[in-house]
Coordinates of C-alpha atoms and ligand atoms in Angstrom, one line a residue:
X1 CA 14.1 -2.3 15.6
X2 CA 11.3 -4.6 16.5
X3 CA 10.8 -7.8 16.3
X4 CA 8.3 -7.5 13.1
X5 CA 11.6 -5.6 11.3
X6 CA 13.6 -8.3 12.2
X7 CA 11.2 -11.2 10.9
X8 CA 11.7 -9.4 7.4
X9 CA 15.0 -8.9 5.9
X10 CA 15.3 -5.5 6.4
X11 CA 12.7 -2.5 6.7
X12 CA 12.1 0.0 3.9
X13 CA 10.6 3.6 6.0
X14 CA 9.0 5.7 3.3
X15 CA 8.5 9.2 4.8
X16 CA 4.9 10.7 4.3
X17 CA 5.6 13.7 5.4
X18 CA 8.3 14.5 2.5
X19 CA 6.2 13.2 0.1
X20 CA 3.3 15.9 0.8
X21 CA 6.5 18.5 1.3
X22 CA 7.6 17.5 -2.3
X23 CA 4.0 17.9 -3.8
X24 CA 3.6 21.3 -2.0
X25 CA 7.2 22.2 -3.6
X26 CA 6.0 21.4 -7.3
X27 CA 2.6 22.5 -7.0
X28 CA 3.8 25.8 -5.9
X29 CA 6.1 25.8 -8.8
X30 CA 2.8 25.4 -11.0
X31 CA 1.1 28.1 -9.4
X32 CA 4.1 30.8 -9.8
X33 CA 4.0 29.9 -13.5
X34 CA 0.5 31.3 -14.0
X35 CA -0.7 33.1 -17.0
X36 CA -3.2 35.0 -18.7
X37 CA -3.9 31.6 -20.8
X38 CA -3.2 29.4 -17.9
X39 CA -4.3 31.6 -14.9
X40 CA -4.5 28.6 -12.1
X41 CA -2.4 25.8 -12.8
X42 CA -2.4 22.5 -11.0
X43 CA 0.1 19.9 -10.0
X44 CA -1.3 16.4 -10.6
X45 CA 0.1 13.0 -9.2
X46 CA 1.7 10.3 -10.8
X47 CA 0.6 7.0 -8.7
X48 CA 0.8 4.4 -10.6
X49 CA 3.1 1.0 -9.9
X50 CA 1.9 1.0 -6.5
X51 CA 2.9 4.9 -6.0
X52 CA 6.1 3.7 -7.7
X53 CA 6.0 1.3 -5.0
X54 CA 5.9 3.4 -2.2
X55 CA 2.1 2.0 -1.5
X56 CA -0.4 4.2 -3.2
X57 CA -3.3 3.3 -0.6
X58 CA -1.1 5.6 2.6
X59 CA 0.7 8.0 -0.4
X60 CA -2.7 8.9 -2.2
X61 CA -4.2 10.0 0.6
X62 CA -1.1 11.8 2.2
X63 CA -1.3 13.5 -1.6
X64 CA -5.2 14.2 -1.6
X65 CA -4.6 16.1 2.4
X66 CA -1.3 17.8 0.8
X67 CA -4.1 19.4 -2.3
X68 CA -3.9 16.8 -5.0
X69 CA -6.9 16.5 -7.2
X70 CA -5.7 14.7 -10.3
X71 CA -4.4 11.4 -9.9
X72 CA -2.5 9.3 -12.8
X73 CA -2.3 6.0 -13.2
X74 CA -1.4 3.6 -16.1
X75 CA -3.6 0.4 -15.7
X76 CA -7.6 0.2 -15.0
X77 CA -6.4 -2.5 -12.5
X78 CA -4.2 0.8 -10.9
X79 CA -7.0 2.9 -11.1
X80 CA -9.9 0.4 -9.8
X81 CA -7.3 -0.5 -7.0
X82 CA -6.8 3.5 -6.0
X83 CA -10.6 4.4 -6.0
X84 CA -11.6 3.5 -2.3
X85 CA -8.7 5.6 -1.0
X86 CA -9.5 8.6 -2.0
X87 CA -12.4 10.9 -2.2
X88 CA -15.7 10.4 -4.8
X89 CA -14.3 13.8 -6.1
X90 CA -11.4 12.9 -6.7
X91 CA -10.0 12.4 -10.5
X92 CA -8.7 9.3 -11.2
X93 CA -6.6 9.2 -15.0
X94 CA -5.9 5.4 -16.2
X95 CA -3.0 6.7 -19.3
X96 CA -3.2 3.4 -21.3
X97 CA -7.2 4.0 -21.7
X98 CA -9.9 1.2 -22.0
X99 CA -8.4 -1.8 -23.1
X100 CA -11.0 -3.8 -25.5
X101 CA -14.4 -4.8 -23.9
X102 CA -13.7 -2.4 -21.0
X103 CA -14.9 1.0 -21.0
X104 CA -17.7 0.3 -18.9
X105 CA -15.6 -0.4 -16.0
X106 CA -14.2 2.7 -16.5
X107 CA -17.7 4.1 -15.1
X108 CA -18.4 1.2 -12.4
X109 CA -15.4 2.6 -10.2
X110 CA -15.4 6.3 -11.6
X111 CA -11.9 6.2 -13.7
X112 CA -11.3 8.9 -16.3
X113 CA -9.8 7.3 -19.5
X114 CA -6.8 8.8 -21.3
X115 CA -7.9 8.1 -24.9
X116 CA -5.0 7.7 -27.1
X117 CA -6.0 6.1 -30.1
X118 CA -9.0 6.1 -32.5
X119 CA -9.9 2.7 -31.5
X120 CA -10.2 4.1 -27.7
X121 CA -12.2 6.8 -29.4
X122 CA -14.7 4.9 -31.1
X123 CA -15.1 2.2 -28.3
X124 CA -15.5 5.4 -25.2
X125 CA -17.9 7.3 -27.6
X126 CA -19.7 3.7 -28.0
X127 CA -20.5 3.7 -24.6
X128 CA -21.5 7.2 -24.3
X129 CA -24.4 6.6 -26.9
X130 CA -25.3 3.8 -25.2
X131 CA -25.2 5.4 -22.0
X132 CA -27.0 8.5 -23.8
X133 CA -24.7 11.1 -21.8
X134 CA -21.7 12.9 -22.8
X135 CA -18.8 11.4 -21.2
X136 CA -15.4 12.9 -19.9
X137 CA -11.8 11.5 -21.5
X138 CA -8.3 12.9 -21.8
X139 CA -6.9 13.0 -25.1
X140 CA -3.3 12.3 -25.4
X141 CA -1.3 13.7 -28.9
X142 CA 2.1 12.6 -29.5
X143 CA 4.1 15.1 -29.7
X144 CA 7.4 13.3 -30.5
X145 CA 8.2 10.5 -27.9
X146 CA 5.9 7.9 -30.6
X147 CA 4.8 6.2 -27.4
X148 CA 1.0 6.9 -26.8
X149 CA -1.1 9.5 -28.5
X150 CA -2.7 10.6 -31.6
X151 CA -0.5 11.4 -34.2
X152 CA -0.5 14.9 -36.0
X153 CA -2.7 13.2 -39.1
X154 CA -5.5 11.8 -36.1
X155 CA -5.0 15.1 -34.6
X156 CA -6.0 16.3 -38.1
X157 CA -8.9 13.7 -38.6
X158 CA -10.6 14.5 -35.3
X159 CA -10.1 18.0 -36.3
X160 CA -11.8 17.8 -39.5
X161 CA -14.8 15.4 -38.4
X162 CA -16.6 16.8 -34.9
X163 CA -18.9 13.9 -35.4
X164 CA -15.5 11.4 -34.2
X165 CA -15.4 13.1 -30.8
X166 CA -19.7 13.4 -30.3
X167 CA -20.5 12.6 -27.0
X168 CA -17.2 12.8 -25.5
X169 CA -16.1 15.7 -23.3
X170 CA -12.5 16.8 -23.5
X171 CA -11.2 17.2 -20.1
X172 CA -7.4 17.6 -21.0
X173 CA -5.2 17.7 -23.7
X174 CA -1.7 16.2 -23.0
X175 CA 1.4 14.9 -24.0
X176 CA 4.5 13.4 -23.1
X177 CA 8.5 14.5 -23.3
X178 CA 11.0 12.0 -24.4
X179 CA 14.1 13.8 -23.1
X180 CA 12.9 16.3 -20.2
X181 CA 16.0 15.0 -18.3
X182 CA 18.5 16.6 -20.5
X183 CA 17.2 20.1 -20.6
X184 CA 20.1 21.2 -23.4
X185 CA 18.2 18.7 -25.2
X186 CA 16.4 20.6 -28.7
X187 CA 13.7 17.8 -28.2
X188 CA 12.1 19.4 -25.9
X189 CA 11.6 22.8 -27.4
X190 CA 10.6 21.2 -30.5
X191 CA 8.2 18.8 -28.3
X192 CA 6.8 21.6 -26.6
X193 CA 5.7 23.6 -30.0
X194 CA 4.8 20.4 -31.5
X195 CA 2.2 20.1 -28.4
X196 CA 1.1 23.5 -28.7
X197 CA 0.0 22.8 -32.3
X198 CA -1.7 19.8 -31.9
X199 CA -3.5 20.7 -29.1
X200 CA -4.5 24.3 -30.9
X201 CA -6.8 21.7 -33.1
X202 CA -8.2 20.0 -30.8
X203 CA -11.4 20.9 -28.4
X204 CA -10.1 23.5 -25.6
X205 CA -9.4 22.1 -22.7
X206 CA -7.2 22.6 -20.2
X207 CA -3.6 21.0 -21.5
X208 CA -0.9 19.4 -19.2
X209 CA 3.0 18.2 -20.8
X210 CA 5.6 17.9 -18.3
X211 CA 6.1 15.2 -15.5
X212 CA 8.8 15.8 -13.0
X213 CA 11.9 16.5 -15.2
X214 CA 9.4 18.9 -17.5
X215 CA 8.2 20.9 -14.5
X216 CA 12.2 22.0 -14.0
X217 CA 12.2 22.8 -17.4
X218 CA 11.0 26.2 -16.9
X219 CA 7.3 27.7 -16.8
X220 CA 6.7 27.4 -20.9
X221 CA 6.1 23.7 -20.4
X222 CA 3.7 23.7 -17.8
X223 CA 0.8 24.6 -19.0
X224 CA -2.6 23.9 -16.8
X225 CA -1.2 20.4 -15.0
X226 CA 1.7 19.2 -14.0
X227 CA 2.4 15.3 -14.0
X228 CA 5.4 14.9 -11.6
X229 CA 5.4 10.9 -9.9
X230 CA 9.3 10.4 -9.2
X231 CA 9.8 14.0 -7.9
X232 CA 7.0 13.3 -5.1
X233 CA 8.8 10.0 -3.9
X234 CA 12.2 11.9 -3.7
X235 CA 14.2 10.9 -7.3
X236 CA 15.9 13.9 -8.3
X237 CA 14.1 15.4 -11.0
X238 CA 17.3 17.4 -12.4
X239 CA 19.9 14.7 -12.9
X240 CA 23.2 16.0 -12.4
X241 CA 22.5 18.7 -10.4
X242 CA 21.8 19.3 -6.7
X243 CA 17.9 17.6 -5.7
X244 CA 15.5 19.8 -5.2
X245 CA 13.4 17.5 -3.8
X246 CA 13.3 15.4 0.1
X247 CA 14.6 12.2 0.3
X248 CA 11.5 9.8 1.1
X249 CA 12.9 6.5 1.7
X250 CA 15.2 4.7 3.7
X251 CA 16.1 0.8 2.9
X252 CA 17.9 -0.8 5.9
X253 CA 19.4 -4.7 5.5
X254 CA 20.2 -6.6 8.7
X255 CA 23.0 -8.6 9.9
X256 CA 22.2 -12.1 9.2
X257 CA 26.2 -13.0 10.6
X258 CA 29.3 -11.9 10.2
X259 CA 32.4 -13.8 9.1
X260 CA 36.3 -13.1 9.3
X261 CA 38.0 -14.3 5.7
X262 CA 41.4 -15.2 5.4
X263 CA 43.9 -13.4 2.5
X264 CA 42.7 -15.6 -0.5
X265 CA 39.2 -17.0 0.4
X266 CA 36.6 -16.0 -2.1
X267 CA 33.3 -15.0 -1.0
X268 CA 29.7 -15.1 -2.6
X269 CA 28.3 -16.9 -5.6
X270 CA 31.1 -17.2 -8.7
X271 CA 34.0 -16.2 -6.4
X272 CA 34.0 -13.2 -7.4
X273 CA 35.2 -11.2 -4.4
X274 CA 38.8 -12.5 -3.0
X275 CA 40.2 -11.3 -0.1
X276 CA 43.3 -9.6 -0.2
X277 CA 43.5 -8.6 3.6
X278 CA 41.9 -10.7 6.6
X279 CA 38.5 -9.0 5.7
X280 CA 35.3 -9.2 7.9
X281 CA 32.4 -9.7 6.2
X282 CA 28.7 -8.8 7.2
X283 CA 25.9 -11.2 5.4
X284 CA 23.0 -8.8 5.3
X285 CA 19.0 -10.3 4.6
X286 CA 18.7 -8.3 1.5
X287 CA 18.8 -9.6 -1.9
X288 CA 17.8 -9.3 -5.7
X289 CA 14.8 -11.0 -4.7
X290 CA 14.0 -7.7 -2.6
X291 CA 14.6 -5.8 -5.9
X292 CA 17.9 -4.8 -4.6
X293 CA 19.7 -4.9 -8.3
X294 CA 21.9 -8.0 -9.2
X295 CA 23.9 -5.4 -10.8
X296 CA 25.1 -3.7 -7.9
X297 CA 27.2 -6.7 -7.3
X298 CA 30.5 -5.3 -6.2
X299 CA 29.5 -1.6 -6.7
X300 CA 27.6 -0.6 -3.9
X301 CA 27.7 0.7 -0.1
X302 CA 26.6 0.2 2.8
X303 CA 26.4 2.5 6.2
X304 CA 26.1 2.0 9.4
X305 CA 24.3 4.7 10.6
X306 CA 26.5 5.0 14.0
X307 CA 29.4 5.6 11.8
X308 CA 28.4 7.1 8.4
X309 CA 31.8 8.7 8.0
X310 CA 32.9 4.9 6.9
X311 CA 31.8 3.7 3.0
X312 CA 31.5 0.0 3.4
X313 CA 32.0 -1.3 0.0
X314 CA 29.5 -4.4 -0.9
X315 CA 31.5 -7.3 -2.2
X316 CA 30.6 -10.7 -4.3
X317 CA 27.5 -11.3 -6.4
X318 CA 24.0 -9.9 -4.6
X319 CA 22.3 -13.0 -3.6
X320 CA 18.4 -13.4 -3.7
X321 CA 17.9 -13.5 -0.3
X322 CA 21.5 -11.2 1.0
X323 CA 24.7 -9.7 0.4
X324 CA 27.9 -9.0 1.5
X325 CA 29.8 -6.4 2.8
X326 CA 33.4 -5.6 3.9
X327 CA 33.1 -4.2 7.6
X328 CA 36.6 -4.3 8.1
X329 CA 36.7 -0.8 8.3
X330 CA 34.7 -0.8 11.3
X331 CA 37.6 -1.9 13.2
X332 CA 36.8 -4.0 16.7
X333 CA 33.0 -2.1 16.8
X334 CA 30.7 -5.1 18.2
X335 CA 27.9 -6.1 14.9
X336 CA 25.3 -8.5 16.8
X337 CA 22.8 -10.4 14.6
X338 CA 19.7 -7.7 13.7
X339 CA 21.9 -4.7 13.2
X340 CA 20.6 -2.5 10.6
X341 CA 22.9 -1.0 7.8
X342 CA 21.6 1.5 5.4
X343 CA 21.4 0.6 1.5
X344 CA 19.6 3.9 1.2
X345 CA 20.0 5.8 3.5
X346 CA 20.8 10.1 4.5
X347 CA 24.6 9.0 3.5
X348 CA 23.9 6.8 0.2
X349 CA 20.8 8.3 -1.2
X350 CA 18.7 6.5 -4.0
X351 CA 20.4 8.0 -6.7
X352 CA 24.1 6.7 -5.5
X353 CA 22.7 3.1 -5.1
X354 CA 20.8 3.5 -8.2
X355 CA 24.0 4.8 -9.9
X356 CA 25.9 1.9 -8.5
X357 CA 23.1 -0.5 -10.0
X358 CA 23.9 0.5 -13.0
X359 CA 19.9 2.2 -13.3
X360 CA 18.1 5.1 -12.2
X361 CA 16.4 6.1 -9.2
X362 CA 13.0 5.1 -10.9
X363 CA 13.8 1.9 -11.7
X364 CA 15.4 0.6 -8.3
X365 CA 12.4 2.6 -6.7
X366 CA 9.6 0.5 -8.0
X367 CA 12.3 -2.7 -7.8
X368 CA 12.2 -2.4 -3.9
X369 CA 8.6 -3.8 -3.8
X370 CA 6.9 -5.0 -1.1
X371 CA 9.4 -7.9 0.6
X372 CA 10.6 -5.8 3.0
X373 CA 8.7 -4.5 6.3
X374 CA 7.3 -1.4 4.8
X375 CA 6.8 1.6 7.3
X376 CA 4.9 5.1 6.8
X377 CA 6.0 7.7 9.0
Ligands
PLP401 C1 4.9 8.0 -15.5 C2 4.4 9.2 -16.2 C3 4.4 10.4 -15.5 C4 5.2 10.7 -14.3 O1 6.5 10.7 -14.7 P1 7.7 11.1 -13.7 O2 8.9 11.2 -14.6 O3 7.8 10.0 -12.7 O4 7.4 12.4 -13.0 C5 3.7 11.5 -16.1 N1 3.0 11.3 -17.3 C6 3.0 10.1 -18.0 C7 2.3 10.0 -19.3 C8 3.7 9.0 -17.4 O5 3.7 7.9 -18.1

């Protein structure tokens, strides 16, 4: 590790070239599912947080080179942030639409709006009129979730009255799925006709549902674009089962100092680790304040990658700035100052420390943040 890894707390790699494998994955998924009504379907990219804070301005480019087109973000901030990254052709979706007074940014940097309210209708057809050109917009239905969307009696209303979507040109027609990560789940099916209904009123355009749980759901709910953003950065779209996808990151922590603890000496904030052997202890510079979870006080592990046969449990409260861990296990192995133990890692993937956290792999994902030395490989 160099000396720029070592001036951080740890180094967090996030590996490029399994993000563009994972998009090729689902966007050949989209294309097997092909139809007579949807004859070339497309895999989208879910980048918004910061590319769940993987760094959207190195993954949307890897993403445009891999064959992404259609980019998703949820904030005009997101969007306006993403623009000089990628191509003018390139489409840029903001989910939450224009918020009040700010459609025409929307056109300054190029950002498609996902209309999901009459209020976003009335203030993106505004502009059009003033603008005296038809302009493009997604519109989102609910189809369930009661997150964003039209509900089925706007769906109605825009239905009934052309003159409420004049000068706006439907691009998509989408929705969202509540429960696409428990595919036994009847919500889906019921989302997915729901969908199918609402959009059937609404002008044709190509319609997209599923995110990365929904693409696994089979080829009924893919429609015309897939949504996947977790998938891409390696969280197993199919909970409980094997992942499908590569593993993108790797978080390493290093030693700070070790310490040997005699039977009976607490260790950490609150005492809540005692030592019932004489335990060595390694003080790694990763915390909470790295968005390594509070919660996986006591619960987690660590690796050293020479030895990845041995768990090494984490023990006492997660500090801000470090942790713990029992190395005792190691036995007499030398651990000088800078040595690099795996949080995440090929032996404890996301979903175990997320799991351990008490969360899910999303969640510790965009938690990481930018603290650590971030590396693209
Ligand atoms: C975040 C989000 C996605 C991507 O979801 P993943 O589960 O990360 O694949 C897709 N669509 C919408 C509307 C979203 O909010």
């Amino acid at each position: 590790m160099g000396v720029n890894a070592q001036a951080a707390g740890g180094i967090l790699t996030i590996d490029l070239g399994a993000v563009a494998e994972n998009y090729r994955t689902l966007a050949g998924m989209m294309a097997e599912s092909a139809t007579v009504e949807h004859p070339a379907p497309l895999c989208a990219a879910a980048v918004k947080a910061d590319a769940y804070g993987l760094g959207v301005e190195h993954v949307g480019p890897v993403l445009e080179k891999a064959g992404c087109r259609h980019f998703f973000v949820a904030h005009l901030s997101e969007g306006v942030a993403l623009r000089p990254y990628l191509s003018p052709e390139m489409n840029i979706f903001v989910l939450h639409g224009p918020p009040p007074g700010t459609a025409a940014e929307f056109l300054a940097h190029d950002l498609i709006p996902v209309l999901n309210s009459m209020e976003q209708v009335a203030q993106w057809q505004a502009l059009a009129r003033r603008q005296e050109r038809t302009l493009p917009a997604v519109l989102q239905v609910d189809s369930g979730m009661a997150r964003f969307g039209f509900t089925a009696q706007e769906v109605d209303r825009l239905a009934r009255d052309a003159t409420l979507l004049e000068g706006i040109r439907t691009v998509l027609v989408m929705s969202h799925l509540a429960c696409a990560d428990t595919p036994e789940n009847p919500a889906n099916r019921h989302q997915l006709e729901t969908f199918r209904a609402l959009a059937a009123k609404l002008p044709a355009a190509p319609r997209s549902l599923a995110a990365s749980s929904g693409l696994f759901l089979g080829p009924d709910w893919r429609f015309d674009l897939g949504r996947p953003g977790a998938a891409l950065y390696g969280v197993n779209p199919t909970p409980g089962g094997p992942n499908p996808m590569q593993d993108v990151i790797r978080l390493q922590a290093n030693v700070i100092q070790t310490r040997d603890v005699p039977v009976g000496q607490a260790v950490g904030y609150g005492g809540m680790f005692v030592a019932k052997r004489p335990t060595r202890v390694a003080l790694l510079g990763v915390g909470y304040g790295d968005g390594f979870l509070r919660s996986a006080s006591g619960r987690g592990t660590a690796i050293l990658p020479l030895r990845p046969e041995v768990k090494l449990p984490l023990i006492g409260r997660v500090s801000m700035d470090s942790l713990a861990v029992d190395v005792t296990d190691l036995g007499e192995m030398p651990l000088a100052a800078g040595e690099a133990f795996d949080l995440i890692g090929p032996h404890n993937p996301l979903e175990m420390a997320a799991e351990a956290a008490g969360t899910i792999g999303y969640e510790l994902l965009v938690d990481l943040g930018g603290r650590y030395l971030r590396e693209w490989r």
